CSV table of C-alpha atoms in Angstrom, one decimal:
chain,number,residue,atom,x,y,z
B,1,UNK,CA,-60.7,-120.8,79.8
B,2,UNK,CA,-61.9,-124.2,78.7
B,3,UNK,CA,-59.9,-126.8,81.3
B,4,UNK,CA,-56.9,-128.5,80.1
B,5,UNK,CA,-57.8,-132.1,81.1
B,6,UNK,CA,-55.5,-134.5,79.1
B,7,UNK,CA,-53.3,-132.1,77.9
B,8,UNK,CA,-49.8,-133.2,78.4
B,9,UNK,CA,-47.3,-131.3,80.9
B,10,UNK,CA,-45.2,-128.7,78.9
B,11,UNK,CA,-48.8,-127.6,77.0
B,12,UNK,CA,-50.6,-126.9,80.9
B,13,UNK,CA,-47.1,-125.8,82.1
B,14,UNK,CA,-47.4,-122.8,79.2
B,15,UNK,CA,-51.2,-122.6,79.7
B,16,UNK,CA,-50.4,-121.5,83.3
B,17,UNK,CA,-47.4,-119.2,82.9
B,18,UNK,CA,-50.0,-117.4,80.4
B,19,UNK,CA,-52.8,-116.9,82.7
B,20,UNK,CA,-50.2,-115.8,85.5
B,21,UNK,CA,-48.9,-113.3,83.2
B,22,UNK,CA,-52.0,-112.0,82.4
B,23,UNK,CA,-53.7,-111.9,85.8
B,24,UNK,CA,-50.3,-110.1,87.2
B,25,UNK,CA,-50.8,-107.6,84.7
B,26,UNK,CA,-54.1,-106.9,85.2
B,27,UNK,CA,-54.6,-107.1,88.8
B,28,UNK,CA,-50.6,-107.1,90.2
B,29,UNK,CA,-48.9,-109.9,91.6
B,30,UNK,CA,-50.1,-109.4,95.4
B,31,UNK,CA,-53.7,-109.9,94.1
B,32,UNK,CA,-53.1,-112.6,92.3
B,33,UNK,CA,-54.2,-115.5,94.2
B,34,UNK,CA,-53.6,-118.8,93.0
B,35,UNK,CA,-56.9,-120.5,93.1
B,36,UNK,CA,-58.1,-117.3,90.5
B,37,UNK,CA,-54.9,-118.9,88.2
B,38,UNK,CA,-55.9,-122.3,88.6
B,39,UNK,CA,-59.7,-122.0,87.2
B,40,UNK,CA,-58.1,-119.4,84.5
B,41,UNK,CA,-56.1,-122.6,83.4
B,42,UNK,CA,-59.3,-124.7,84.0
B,43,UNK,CA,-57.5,-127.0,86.5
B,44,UNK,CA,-57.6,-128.1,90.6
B,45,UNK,CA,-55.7,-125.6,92.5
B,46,UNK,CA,-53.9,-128.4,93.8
B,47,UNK,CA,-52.4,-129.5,90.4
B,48,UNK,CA,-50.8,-126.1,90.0
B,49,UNK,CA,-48.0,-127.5,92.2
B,50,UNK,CA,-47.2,-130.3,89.7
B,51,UNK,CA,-46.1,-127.2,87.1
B,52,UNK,CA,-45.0,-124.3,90.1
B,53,UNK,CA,-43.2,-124.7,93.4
B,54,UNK,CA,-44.2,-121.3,94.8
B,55,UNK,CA,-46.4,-118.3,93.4
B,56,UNK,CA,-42.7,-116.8,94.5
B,57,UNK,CA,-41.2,-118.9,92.2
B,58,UNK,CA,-43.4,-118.7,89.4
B,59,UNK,CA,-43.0,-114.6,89.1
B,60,UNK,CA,-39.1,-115.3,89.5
B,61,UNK,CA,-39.4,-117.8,86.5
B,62,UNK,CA,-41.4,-115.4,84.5
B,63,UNK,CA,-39.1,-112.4,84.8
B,64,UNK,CA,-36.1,-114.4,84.6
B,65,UNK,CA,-37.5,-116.0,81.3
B,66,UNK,CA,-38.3,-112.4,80.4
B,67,UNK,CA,-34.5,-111.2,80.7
B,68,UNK,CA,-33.3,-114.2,79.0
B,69,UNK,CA,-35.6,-113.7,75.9
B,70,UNK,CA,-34.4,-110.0,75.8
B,71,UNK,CA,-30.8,-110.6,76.5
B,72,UNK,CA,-30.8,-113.0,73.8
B,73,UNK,CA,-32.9,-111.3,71.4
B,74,UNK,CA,-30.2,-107.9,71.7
B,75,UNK,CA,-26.8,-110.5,71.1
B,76,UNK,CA,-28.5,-112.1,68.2
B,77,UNK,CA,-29.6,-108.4,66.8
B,78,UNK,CA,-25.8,-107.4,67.8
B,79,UNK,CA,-24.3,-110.1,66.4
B,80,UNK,CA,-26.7,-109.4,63.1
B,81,UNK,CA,-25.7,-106.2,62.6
B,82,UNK,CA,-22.0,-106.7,62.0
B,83,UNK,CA,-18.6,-105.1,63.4
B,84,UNK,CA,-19.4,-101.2,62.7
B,85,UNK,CA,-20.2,-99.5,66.1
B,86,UNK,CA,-23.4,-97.3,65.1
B,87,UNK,CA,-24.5,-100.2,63.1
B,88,UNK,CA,-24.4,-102.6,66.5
B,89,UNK,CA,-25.7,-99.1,68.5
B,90,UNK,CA,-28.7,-98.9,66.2
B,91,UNK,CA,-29.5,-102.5,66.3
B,92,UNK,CA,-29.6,-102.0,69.8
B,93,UNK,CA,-32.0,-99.2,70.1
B,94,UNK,CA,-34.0,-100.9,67.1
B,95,UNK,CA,-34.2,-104.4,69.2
B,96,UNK,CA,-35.3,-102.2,72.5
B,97,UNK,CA,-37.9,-100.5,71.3
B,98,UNK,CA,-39.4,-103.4,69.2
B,99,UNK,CA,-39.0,-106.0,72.2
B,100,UNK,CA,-41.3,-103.1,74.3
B,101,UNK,CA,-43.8,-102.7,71.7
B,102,UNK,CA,-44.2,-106.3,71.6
B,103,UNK,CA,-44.0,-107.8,75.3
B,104,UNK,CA,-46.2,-104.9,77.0
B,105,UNK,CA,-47.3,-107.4,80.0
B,106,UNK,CA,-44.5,-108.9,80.2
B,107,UNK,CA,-42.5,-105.4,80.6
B,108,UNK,CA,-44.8,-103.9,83.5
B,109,UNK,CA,-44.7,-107.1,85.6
B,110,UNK,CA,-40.6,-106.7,85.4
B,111,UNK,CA,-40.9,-103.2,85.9
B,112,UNK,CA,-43.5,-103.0,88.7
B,113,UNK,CA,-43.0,-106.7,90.5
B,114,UNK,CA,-39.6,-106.7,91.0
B,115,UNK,CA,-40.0,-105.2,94.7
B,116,UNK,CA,-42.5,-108.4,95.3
B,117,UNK,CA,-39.5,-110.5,94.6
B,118,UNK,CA,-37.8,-112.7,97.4
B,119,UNK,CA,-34.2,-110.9,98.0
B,120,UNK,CA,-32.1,-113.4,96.4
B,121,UNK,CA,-34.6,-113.8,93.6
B,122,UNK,CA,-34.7,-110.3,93.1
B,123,UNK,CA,-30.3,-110.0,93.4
B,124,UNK,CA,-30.5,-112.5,90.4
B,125,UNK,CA,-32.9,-110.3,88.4
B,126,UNK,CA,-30.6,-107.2,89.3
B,127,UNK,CA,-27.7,-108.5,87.8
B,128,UNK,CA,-29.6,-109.9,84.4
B,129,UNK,CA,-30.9,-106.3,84.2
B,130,UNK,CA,-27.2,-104.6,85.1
B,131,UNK,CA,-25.9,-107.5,82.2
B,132,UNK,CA,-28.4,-105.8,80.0
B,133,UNK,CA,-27.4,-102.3,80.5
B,134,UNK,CA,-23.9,-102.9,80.3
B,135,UNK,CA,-24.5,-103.6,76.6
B,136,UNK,CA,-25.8,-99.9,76.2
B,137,UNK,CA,-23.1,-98.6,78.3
B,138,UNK,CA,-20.0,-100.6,76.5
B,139,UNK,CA,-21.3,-99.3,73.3
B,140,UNK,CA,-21.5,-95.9,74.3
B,141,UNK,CA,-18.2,-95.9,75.5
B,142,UNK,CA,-16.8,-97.3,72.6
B,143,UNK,CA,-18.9,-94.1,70.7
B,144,UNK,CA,-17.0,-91.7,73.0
B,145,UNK,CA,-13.2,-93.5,72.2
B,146,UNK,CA,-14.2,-93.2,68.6
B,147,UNK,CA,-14.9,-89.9,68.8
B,148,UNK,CA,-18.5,-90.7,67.1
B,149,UNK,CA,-21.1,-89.9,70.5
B,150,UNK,CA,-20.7,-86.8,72.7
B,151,UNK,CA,-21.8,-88.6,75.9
B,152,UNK,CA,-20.8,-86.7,79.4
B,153,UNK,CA,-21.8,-89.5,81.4
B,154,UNK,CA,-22.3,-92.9,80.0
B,155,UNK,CA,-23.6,-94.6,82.6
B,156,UNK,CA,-26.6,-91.9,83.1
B,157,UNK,CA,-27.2,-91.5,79.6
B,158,UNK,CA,-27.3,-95.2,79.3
B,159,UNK,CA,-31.0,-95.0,81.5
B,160,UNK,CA,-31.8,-92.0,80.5
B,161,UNK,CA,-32.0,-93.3,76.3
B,162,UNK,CA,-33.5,-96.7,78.1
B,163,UNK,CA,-36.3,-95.3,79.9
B,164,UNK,CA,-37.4,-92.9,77.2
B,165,UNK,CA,-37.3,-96.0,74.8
B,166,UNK,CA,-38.8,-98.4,77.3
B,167,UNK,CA,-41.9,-96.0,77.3
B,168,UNK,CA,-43.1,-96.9,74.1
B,169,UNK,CA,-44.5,-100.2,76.2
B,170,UNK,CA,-47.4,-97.8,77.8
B,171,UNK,CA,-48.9,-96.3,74.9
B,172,UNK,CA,-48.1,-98.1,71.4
B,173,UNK,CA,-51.3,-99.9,69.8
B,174,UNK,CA,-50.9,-102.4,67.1
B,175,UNK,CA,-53.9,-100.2,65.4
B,176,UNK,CA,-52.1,-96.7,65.6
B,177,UNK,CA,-51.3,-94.6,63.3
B,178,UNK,CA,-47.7,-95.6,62.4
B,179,UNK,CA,-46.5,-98.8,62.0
B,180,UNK,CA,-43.9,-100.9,64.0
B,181,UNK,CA,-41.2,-100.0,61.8
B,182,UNK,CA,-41.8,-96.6,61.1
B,183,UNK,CA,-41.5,-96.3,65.5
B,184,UNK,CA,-38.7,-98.2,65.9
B,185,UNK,CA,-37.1,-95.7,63.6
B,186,UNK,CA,-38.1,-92.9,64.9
B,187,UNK,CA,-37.6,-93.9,68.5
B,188,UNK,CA,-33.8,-94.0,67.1
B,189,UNK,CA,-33.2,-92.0,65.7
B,190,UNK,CA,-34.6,-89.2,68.7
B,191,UNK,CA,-32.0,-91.1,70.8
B,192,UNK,CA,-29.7,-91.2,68.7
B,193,UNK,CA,-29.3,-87.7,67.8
B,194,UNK,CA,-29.0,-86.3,71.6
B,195,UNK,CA,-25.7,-88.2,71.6
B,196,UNK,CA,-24.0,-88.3,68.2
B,197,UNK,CA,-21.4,-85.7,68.1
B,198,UNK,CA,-22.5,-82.6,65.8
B,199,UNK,CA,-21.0,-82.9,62.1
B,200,UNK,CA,-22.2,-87.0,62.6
B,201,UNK,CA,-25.5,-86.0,62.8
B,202,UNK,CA,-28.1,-86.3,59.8
């Protein structure tokens, strides 16, 4: 990467998280060493520390920032959709399943880094993620009152509908056959249809 010399603070500060993400996916955080980052960023090693306090703190920045962009990308699509429950259940499972297509390295570092975390780092990124499902699970909930979902167990559907969506992350190409849209929808509607009660079903 061609060095960053004269570039001002918030433009190397981006430049790094970047190359961190990257080199995390690729070779996992342990490997990661931080002289590798700083010539990936085309600066002293010893400059990193005037953008990071820690290599610690720098994967706890980049999967908090990670959480936030998805918890905030699920109230807007929630808030979007309107009052109707399936409407606000759909735009969930539509905004899931985009956000994995689109944010592949930035889903395998939360999903296989969060042991490398500190344990108060990692207590903070347990609770953003148990914030997250709780969406899924209020909704599904408010389904079964309705009498709309057939859901024995909410809180085990809840990750069981989350990981098959999630998966979408380790094999979606931008060049495949079907298109984003035409994924989202029919990631939906397959999870979807395992909990809406029979005559609600298309």
């Amino acid at each position: 990467m061609a060095r960053t010399t004269g570039s001002n603070g918030a433009r190397t500060h981006a430049a790094i998280r970047a190359a961190a993400t990257g080199l995390i996916y690729r070779q996992g955080f342990a490997a990661m060493n931080l002289r590798d980052l700083a010539a990936e960023v085309g600066i002293q090693p010893g400059s990193l520390y005037n953008h990071i306090d820690s290599k610690q703190a720098l994967l706890f920045d980049l999967m908090q920032d990670h959480m936030a962009a998805l918890l905030a990308g699920t109230d807007a699509a929630l808030d979007a959709a309107g009052p109707a429950l399936m409407d606000r259940l759909r735009a969930f499972l539509d905004h899931h399943v985009l956000y994995h297509m689109e944010r592949r390295e930035e889903i395998a570092i939360a999903n296989s880094e969060l042991r490398a975390l500190e344990p108060e780092n990692r207590a903070r990124i347990v609770a953003l993620r148990s914030a997250y499902e709780a969406r899924l699970t209020a909704l599904l909930r408010e389904g079964v009152a309705a009498g709309l979902l057939s859901v024995p167990d909410v809180a085990v559907t809840a990750y069981a509908m989350l990981a098959m969506l999630t998966g979408i992350c380790s094999w979606y190409r931008p060049d495949g056959r079907l298109g984003k849209e035409e994924l989202v929808a029919l990631h939906t509607a397959l999870a979807l249809n395992g909990i809406l009660r029979r005559q609600h079903q298309a």
